Coordinates of C-alpha atoms in Angstrom, one line a residue:
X30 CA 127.1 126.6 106.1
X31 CA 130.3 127.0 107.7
X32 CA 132.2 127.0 104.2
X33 CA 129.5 129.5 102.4
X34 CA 128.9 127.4 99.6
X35 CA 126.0 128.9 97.5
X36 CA 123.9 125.7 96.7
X37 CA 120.1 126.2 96.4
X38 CA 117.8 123.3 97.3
X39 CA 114.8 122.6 98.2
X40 CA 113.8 118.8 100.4
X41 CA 110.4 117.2 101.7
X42 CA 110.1 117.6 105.5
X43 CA 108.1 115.3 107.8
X44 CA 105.8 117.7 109.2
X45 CA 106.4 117.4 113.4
X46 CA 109.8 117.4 113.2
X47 CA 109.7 121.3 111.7
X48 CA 111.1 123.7 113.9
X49 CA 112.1 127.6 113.7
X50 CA 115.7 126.5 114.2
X51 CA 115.8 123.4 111.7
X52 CA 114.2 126.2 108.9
X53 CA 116.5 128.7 109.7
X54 CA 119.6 126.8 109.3
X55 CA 118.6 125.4 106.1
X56 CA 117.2 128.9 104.7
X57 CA 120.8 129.6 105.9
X58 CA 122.7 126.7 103.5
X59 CA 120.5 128.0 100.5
X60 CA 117.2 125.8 101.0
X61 CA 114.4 128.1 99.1
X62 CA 111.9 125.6 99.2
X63 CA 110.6 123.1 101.6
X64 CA 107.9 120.6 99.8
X65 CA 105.1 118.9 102.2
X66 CA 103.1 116.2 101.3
X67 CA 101.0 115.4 104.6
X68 CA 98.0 113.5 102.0
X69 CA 95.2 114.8 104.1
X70 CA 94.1 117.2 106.5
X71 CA 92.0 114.8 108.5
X72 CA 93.5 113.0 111.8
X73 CA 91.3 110.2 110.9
X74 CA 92.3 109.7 107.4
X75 CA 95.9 110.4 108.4
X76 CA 95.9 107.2 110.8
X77 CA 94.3 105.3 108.2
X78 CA 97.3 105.9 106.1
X79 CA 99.4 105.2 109.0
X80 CA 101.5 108.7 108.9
X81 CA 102.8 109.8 112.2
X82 CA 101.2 113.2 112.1
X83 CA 98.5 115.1 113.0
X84 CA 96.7 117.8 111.6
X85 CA 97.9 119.9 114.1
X86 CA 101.6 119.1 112.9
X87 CA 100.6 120.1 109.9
X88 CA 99.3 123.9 111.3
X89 CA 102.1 124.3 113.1
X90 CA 104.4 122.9 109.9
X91 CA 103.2 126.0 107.7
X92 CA 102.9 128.9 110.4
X93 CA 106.5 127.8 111.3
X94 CA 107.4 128.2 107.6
X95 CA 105.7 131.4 107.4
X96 CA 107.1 132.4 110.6
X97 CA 110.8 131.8 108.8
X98 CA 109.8 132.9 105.4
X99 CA 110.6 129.6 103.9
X100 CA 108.1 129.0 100.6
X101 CA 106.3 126.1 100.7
X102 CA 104.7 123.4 98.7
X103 CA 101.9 120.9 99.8
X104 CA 100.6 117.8 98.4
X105 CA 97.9 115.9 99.1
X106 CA 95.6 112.8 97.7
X107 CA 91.7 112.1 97.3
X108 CA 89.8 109.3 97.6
X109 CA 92.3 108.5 100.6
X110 CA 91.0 105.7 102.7
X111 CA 88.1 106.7 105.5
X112 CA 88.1 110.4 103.3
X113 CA 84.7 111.8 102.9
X114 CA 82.5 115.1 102.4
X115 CA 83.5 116.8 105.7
X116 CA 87.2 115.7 105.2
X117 CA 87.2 117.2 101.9
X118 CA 85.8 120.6 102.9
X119 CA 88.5 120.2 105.9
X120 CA 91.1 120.2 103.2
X121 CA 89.3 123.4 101.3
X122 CA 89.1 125.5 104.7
X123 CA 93.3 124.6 105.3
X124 CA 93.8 125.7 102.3
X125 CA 92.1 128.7 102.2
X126 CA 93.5 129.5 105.7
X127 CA 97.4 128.2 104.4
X128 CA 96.9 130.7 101.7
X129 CA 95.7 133.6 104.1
X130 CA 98.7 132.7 106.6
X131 CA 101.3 132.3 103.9
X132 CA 100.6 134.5 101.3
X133 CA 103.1 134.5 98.7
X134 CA 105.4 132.0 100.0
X135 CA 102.2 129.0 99.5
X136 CA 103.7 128.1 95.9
X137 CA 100.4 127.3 94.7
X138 CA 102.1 125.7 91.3
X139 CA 103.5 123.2 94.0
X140 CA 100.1 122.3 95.5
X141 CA 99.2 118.6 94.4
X142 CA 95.9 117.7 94.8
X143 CA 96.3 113.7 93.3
X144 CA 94.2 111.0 93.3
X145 CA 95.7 108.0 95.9
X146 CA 97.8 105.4 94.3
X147 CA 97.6 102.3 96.2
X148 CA 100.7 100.2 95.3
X149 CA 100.9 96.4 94.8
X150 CA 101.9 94.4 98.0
X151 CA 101.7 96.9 100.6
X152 CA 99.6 96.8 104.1
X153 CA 97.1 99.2 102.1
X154 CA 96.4 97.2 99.4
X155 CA 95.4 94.1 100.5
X156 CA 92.8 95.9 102.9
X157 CA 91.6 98.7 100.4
X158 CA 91.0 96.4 97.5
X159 CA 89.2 94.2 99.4
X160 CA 86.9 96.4 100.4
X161 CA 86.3 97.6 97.3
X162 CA 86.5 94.5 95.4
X163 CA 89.5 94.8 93.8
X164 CA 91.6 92.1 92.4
X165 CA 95.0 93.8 91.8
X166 CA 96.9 92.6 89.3
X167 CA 100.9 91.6 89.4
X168 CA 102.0 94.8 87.5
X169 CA 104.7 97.6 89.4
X170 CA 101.9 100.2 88.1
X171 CA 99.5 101.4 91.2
X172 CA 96.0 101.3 91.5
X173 CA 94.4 104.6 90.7
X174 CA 91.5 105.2 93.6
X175 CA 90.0 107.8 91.5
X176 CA 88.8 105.7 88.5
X177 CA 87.4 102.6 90.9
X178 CA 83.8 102.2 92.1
X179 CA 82.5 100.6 95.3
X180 CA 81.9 97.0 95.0
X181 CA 78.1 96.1 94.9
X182 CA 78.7 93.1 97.5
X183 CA 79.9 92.4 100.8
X184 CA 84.1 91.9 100.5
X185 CA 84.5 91.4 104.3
X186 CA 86.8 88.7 103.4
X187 CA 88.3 89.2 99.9
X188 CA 89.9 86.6 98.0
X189 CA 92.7 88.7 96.8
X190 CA 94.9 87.3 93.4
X191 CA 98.2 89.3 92.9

């Protein structure tokens, strides 16, 4: 900033630690973008996937943003674990209200709506696919949720092969 280079950028943020000043001093050093990928709406969900934020954060990520006229881009998953009907229309109503708040600066070619990828070895997988009845295999690929189907007996305790 203090040199005036002209650089244009654009970073993810981690939702509560957006604040009017952090935007404004990167809008200043040429960010035009700021890219968010909270994966759900739902406080529930969110724990489940053990991210430190809150839906609220995630209001008061945007309205800052707006507030600063920074553009952003949001991404979220389905099939996220504890993710149902009600979180689902949670997600449609934020978005509708984003949209409303935002206007032109909600990129809406930057809104991700993915299926959830669960990943070999990590704390998710070994609880998700058992209760699904998964056995993952030892490949770097991950797990597509949206392609799986419930398991038709009880996996309380999965035998797991990797």
């Amino acid at each position: 900033i203090k040199r005036r280079i002209k650089i244009k950028w654009t970073a993810w943020f981690n939702e509560k630690y957006i604040t009017e000043e952090l935007l404004n001093m990167c809008k200043e050093a040429g960010c035009t973008m700021i890219s968010l990928s909270p994966d759900s709406v739902s406080d529930s969900v969110l724990k489940k996937l053990h991210k430190n934020i809150t839906g609220m954060d995630i209001d008061n990520a945007y309205k800052i943003a707006g507030k600063c006229q920074v553009p952003v881009s949001l991404n979220f998953m389905v099939n996220g674990p504890g993710e149902n009907l009600l979180s689902l229309v949670k997600l449609i109503i934020f978005l509708i209200k984003a949209k409303l708040h935002l206007g032109r600066l909600l990129n809406l070619h930057g809104l991700f709506i993915v299926p959830m990828r669960i990943y070999p070895h990590t704390k998710i997988s070994f609880g998700i696919s058992g209760k699904m009845g998964i056995v993952l295999a030892n490949s770097p690929r991950p797990v597509n949720t949206s392609t799986l189907k419930p398991a038709s007996r009880d996996f309380s305790r999965p035998k797991i092969t990797w």
